[in-house]
Short mmCIF file of C-alpha atoms and ligand atoms in Angstrom, two decimals:
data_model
loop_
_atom_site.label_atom_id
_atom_site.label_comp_id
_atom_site.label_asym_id
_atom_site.label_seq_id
_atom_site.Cartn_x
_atom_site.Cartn_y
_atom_site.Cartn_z
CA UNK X 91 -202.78 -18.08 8.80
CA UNK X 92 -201.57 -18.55 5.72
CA UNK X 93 -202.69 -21.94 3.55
CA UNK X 94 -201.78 -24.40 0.81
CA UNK X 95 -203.17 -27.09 -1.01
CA UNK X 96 -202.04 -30.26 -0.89
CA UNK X 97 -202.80 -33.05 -3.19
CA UNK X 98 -202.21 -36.58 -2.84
CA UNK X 99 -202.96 -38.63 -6.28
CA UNK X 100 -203.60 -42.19 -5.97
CA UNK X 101 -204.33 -45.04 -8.02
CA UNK X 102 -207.22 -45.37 -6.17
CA UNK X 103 -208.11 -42.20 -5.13
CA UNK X 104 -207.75 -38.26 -4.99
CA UNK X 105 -207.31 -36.76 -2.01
CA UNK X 106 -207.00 -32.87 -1.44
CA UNK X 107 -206.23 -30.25 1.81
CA UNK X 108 -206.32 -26.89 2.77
CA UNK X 109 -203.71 -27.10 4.82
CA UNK X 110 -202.88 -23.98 7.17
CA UNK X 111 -198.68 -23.16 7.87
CA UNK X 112 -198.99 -24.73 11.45
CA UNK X 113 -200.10 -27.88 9.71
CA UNK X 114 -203.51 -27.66 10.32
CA UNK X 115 -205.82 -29.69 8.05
CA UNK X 116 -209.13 -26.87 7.15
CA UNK X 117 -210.81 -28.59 4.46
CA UNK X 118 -210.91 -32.23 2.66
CA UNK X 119 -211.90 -33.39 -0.65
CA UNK X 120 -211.58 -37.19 -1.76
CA UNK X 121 -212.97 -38.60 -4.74
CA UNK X 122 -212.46 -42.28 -6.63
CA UNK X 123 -209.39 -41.65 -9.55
CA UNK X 124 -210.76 -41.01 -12.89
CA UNK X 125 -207.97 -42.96 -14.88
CA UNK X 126 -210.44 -43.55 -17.75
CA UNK X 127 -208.57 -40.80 -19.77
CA UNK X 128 -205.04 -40.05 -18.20
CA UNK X 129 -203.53 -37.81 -17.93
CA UNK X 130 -206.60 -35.78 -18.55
CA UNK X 131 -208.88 -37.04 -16.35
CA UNK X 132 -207.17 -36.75 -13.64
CA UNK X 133 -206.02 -33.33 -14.56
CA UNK X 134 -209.33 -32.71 -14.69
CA UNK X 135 -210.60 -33.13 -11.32
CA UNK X 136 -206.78 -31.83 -9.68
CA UNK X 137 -208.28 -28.83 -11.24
CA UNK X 138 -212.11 -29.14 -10.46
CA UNK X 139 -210.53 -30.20 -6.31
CA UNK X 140 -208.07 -27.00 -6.18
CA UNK X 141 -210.67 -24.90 -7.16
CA UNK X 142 -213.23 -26.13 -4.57
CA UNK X 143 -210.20 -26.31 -1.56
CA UNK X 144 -209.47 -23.38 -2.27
CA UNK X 145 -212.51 -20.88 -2.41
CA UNK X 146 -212.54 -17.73 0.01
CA UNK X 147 -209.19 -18.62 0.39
CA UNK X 148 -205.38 -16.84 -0.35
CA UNK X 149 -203.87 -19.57 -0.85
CA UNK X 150 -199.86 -19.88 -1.04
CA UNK X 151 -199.44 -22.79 -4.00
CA UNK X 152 -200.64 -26.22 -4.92
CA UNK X 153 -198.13 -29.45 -4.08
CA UNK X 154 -199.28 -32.32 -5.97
CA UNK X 155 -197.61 -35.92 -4.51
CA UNK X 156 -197.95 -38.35 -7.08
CA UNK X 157 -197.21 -42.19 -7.34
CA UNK X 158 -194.39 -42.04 -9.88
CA UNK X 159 -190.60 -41.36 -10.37
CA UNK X 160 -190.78 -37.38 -10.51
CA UNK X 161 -187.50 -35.27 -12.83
CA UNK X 162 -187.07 -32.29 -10.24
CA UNK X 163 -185.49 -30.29 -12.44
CA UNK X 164 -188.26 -30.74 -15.52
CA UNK X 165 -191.42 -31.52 -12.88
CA UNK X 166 -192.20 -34.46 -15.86
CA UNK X 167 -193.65 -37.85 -14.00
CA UNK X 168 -191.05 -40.44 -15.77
CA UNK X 169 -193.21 -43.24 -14.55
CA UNK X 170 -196.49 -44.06 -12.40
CA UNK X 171 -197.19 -46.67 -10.73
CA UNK X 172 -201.08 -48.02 -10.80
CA UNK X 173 -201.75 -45.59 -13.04
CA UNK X 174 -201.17 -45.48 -16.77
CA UNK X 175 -199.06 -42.38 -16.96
CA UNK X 176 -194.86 -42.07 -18.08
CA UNK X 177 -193.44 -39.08 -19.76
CA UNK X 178 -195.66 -36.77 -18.60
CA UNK X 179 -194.56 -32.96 -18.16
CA UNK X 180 -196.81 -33.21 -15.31
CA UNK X 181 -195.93 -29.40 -13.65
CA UNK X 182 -196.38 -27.53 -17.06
CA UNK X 183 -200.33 -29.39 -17.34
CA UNK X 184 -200.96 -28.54 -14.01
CA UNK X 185 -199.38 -25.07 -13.69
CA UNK X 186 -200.83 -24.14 -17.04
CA UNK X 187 -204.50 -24.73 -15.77
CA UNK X 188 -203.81 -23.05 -12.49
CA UNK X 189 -203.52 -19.58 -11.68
CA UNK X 190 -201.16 -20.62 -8.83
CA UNK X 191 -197.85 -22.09 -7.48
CA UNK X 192 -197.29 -25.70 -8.33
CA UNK X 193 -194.96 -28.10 -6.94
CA UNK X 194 -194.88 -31.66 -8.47
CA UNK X 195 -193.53 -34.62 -6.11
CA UNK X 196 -193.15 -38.11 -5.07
CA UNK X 197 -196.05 -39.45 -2.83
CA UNK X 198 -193.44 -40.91 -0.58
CA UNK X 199 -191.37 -38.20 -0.41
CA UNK X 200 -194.37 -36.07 0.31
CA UNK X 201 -195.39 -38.32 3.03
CA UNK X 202 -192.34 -38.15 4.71
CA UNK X 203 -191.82 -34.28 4.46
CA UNK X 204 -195.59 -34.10 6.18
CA UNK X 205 -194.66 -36.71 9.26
CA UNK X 206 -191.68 -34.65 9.35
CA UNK X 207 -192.94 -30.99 9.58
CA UNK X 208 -196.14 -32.10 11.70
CA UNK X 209 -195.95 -35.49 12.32
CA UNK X 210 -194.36 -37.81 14.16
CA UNK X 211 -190.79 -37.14 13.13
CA UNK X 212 -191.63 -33.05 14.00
CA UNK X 213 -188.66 -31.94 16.43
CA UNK X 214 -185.65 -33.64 14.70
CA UNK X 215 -183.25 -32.51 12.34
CA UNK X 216 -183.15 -35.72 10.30
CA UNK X 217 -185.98 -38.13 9.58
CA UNK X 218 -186.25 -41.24 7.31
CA UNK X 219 -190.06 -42.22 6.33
CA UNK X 220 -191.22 -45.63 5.61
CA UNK X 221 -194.58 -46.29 3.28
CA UNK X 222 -195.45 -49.47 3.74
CA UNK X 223 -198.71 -49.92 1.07
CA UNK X 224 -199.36 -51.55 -1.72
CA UNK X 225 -195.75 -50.91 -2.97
CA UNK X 226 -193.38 -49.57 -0.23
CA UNK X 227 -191.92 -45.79 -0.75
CA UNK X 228 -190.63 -42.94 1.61
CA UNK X 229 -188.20 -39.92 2.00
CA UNK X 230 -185.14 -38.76 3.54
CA UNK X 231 -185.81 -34.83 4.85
CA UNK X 232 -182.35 -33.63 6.31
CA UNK X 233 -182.59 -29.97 8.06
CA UNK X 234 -186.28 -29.69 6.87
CA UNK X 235 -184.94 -30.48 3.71
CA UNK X 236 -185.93 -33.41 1.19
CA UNK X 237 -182.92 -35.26 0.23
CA UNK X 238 -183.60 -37.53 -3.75
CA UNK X 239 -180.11 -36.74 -5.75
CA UNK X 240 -179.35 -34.65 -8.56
CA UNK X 241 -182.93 -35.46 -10.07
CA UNK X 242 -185.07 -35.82 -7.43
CA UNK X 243 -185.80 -39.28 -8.20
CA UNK X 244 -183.87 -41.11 -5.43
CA UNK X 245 -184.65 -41.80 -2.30
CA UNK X 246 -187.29 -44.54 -3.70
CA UNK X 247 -186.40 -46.20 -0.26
CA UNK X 248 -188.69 -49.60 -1.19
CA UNK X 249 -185.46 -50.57 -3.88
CA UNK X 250 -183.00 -50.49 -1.45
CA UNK X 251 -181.48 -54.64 -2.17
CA UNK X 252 -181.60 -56.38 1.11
CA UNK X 253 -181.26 -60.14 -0.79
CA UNK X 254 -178.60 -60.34 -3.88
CA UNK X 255 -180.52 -62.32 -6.29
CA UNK X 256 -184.03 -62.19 -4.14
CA UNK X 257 -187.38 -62.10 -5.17
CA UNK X 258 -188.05 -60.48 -8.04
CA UNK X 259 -189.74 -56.63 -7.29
CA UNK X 260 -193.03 -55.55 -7.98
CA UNK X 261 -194.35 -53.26 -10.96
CA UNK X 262 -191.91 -52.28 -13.39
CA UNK X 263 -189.22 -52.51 -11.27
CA UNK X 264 -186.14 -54.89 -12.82
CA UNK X 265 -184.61 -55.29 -9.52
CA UNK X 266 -184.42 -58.33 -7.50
CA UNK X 267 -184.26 -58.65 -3.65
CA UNK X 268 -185.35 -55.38 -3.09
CA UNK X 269 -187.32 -53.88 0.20
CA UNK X 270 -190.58 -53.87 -1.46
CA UNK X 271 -190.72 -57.83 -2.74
CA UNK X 272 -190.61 -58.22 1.14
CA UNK X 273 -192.23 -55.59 2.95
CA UNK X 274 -195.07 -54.41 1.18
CA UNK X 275 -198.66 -54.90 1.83
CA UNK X 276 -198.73 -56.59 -1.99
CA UNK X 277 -195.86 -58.74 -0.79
CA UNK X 278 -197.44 -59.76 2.42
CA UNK X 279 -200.84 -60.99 0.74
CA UNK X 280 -198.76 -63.02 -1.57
CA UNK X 281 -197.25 -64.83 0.90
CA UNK X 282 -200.30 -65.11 3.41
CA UNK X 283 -202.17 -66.48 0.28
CA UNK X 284 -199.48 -69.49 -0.32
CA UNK X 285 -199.59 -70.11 3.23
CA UNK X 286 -203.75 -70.58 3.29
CA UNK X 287 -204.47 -66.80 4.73
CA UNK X 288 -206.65 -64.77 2.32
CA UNK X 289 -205.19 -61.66 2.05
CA UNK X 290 -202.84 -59.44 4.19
CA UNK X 291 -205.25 -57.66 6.16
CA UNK X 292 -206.53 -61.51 7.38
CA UNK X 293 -202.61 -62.40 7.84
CA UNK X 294 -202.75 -59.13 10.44
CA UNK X 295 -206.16 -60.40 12.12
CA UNK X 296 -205.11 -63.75 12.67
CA UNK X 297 -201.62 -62.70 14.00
CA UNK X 298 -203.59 -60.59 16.33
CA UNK X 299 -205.07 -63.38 17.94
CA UNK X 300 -201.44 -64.78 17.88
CA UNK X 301 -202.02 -67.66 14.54
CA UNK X 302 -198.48 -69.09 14.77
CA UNK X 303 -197.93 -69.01 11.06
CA UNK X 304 -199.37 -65.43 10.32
CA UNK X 305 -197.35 -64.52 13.42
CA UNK X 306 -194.47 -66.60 11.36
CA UNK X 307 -195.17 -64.50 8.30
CA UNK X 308 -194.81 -61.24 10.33
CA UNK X 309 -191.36 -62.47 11.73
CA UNK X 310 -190.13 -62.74 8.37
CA UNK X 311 -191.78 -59.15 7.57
CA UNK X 312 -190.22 -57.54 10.34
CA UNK X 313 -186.41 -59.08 9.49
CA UNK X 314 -186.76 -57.99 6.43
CA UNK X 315 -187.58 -54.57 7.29
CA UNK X 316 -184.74 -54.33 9.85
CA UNK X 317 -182.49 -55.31 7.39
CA UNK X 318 -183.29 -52.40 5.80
CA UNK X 319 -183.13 -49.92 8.45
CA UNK X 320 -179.48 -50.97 9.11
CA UNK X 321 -178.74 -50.56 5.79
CA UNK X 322 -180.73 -47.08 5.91
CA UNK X 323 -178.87 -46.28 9.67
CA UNK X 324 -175.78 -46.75 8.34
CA UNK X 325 -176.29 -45.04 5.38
CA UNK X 326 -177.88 -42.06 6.13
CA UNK X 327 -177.60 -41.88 10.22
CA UNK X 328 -181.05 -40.22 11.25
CA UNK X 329 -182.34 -38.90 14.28
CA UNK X 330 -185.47 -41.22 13.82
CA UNK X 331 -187.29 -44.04 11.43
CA UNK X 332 -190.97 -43.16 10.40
CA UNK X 333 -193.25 -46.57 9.56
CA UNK X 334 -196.09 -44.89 7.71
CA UNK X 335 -198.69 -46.46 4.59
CA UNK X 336 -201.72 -48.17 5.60
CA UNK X 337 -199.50 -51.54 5.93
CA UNK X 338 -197.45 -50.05 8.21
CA UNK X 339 -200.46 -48.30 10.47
CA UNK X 340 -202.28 -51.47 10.48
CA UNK X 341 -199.59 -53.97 11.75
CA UNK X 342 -197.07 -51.25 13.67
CA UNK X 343 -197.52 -52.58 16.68
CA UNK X 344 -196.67 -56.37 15.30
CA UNK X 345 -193.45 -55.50 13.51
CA UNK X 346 -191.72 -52.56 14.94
CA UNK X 347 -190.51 -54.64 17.84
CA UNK X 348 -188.71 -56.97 15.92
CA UNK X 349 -187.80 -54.36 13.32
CA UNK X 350 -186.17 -52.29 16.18
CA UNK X 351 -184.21 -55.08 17.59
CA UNK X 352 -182.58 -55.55 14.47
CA UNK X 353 -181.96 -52.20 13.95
CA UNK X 354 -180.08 -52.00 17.53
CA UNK X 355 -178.15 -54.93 16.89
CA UNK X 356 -176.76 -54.80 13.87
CA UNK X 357 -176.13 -51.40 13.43
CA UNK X 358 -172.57 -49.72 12.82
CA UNK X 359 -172.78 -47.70 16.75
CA UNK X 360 -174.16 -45.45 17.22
CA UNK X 361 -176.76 -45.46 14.04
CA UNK X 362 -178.88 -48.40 15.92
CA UNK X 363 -179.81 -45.67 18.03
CA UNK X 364 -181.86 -44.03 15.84
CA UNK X 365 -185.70 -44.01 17.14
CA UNK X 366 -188.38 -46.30 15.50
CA UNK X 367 -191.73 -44.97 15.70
CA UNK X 368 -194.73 -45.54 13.86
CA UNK X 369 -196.57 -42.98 11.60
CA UNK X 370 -199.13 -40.22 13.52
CA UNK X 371 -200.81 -38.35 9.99
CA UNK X 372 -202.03 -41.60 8.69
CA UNK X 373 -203.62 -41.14 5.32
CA UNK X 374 -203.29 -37.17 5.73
CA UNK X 375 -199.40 -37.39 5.66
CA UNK X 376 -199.54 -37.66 1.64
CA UNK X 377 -201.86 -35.18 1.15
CA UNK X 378 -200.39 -32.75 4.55
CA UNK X 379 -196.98 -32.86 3.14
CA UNK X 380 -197.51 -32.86 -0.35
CA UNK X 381 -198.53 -29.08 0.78
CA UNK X 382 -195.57 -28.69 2.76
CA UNK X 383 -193.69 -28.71 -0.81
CA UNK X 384 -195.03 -24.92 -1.26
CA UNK X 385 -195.48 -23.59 2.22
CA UNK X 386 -192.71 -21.52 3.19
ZN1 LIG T 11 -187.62 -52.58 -6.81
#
């Protein structure tokens, strides 16, 4: 079996795989982000976590997913987010402190190439991943094949508008009305907290023991989520919708109903039919697909 390394950089955390070709995860390493010194820091321990993955092993390449806007065609992270990092020509550090392959890419986009290579979208021809986390990301992967424009930066699926002159977005983002004011796990704290909840993961308790207003709070969640699957369906027409990110894990099962209603409905036919099923790599899919960039 051949293997790669995967990496899947994080505000929070660093989290590595030896990942076999059939998808199979051999090895793990996590450790807390050093952002004390970016982007050496983190450099730093990409390096010191390949070279532990990776011992006794021939191993293919290195994909690093990273939270950021990623040029394709330079490998340079235009912009993080949650970590203090823009402008970085993040594939020439890396490569030049690696004797191996190294592919640079979007955490969402990496996420979405793993649930669609050995996740939950494996079998279809064209897949559409959802991150719903802190901020809300994902990918488009079209005949195996991730789909992000002529720079590789698109497909930041979270900034799709679903409310002209909305809420204003999170981060550095100028845009208003956009998927992630709405849907994210940032988004739904904010609103759980003006409503008396503490936090989101409390909004997701209480709605499990059916709270009419956190219940009320996931409605609105979960329209404005479909919204953006018909706009995604009728843009893009795939085989199935991924919810992934540890929002959308936690609270699948309270907002893909609703979600997939409005997807059905209000669909151009026949791109409601698209399937709507939740996430099966969890917090692997980052770090699973981010290797899937270099394995054949
Ligand atoms: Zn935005």
């Amino acid at each position: 079996v051949a293997f790669a390394i995967g990496i899947d950089l994080g505000g929070t955390k660093i989290r590595g795989g030896l990942i076999g070709e059939d998808g199979e995860v051999a090895a793990v390493d996590e450790r807390a982000t050093d952002a004390s010194d970016p982007p050496n820091s983190v450099l730093a321990q990409i390096v010191a976590m390949v070279a532990e993955l990776g011992r006794g092993h021939d191993v293919l390449g290195v994909g690093v997913g990273v939270p950021g806007t990623v040029d394709a065609r330079t490998g340079t992270l235009v912009q993080a987010v949650n970590l203090p990092m823009r402008e970085i020509p993040l594939h020439e550090l890396i490569a030049t402190r690696l004797d191996a392959d190294v592919t640079v890419g979007n955490d969402g986009n990496c996420a979405a190439l793993g649930e669609h290579r050995f996740g939950a979208a494996a079998g279809t021809t064209h897949s559409v991943t959802l991150t719903l986390g802190t901020g809300v990301g994902g990918g488009i992967v079209a005949d195996g094949r991730l789909i992000a424009g002529a720079r590789g930066t698109g497909a930041e699926l979270g900034h799709i508008v679903i409310e002209r002159d909305g809420l204003p977005c999170q981060g550095s983002c100028p845009g208003r009305g956009h998927l992630e004011a709405y849907c994210s796990g940032t988004a739904l704290s904010a609103r759980g907290r003006e409503a008396g909840f503490i936090d989101a993961h409390d909004v997701l308790a209480r709605a499990d023991a059916r709270d009419a207003r956190a219940l009320e709070l996931l409605d609105d969640l979960s329209g404005a989520l479909g919204a953006g699957l018909v706009t995604l369906a009728n843009a893009l027409a795939p085989d199935v919708f991924v919810i992934a990110g540890g929002l959308g894990d936690a609270a699948a099962h309270l907002i893909l109903p609703t979600a997939g209603r409005i997807l059905r409905e209000q669909s151009l036919p026949p791109n409601g039919e698209a399937q709507l099923v939740p996430a099966t790599l969890g917090s692997d899919a980052g770090m699973i697909g981010a290797a899937c960039l270099v394995l054949p």
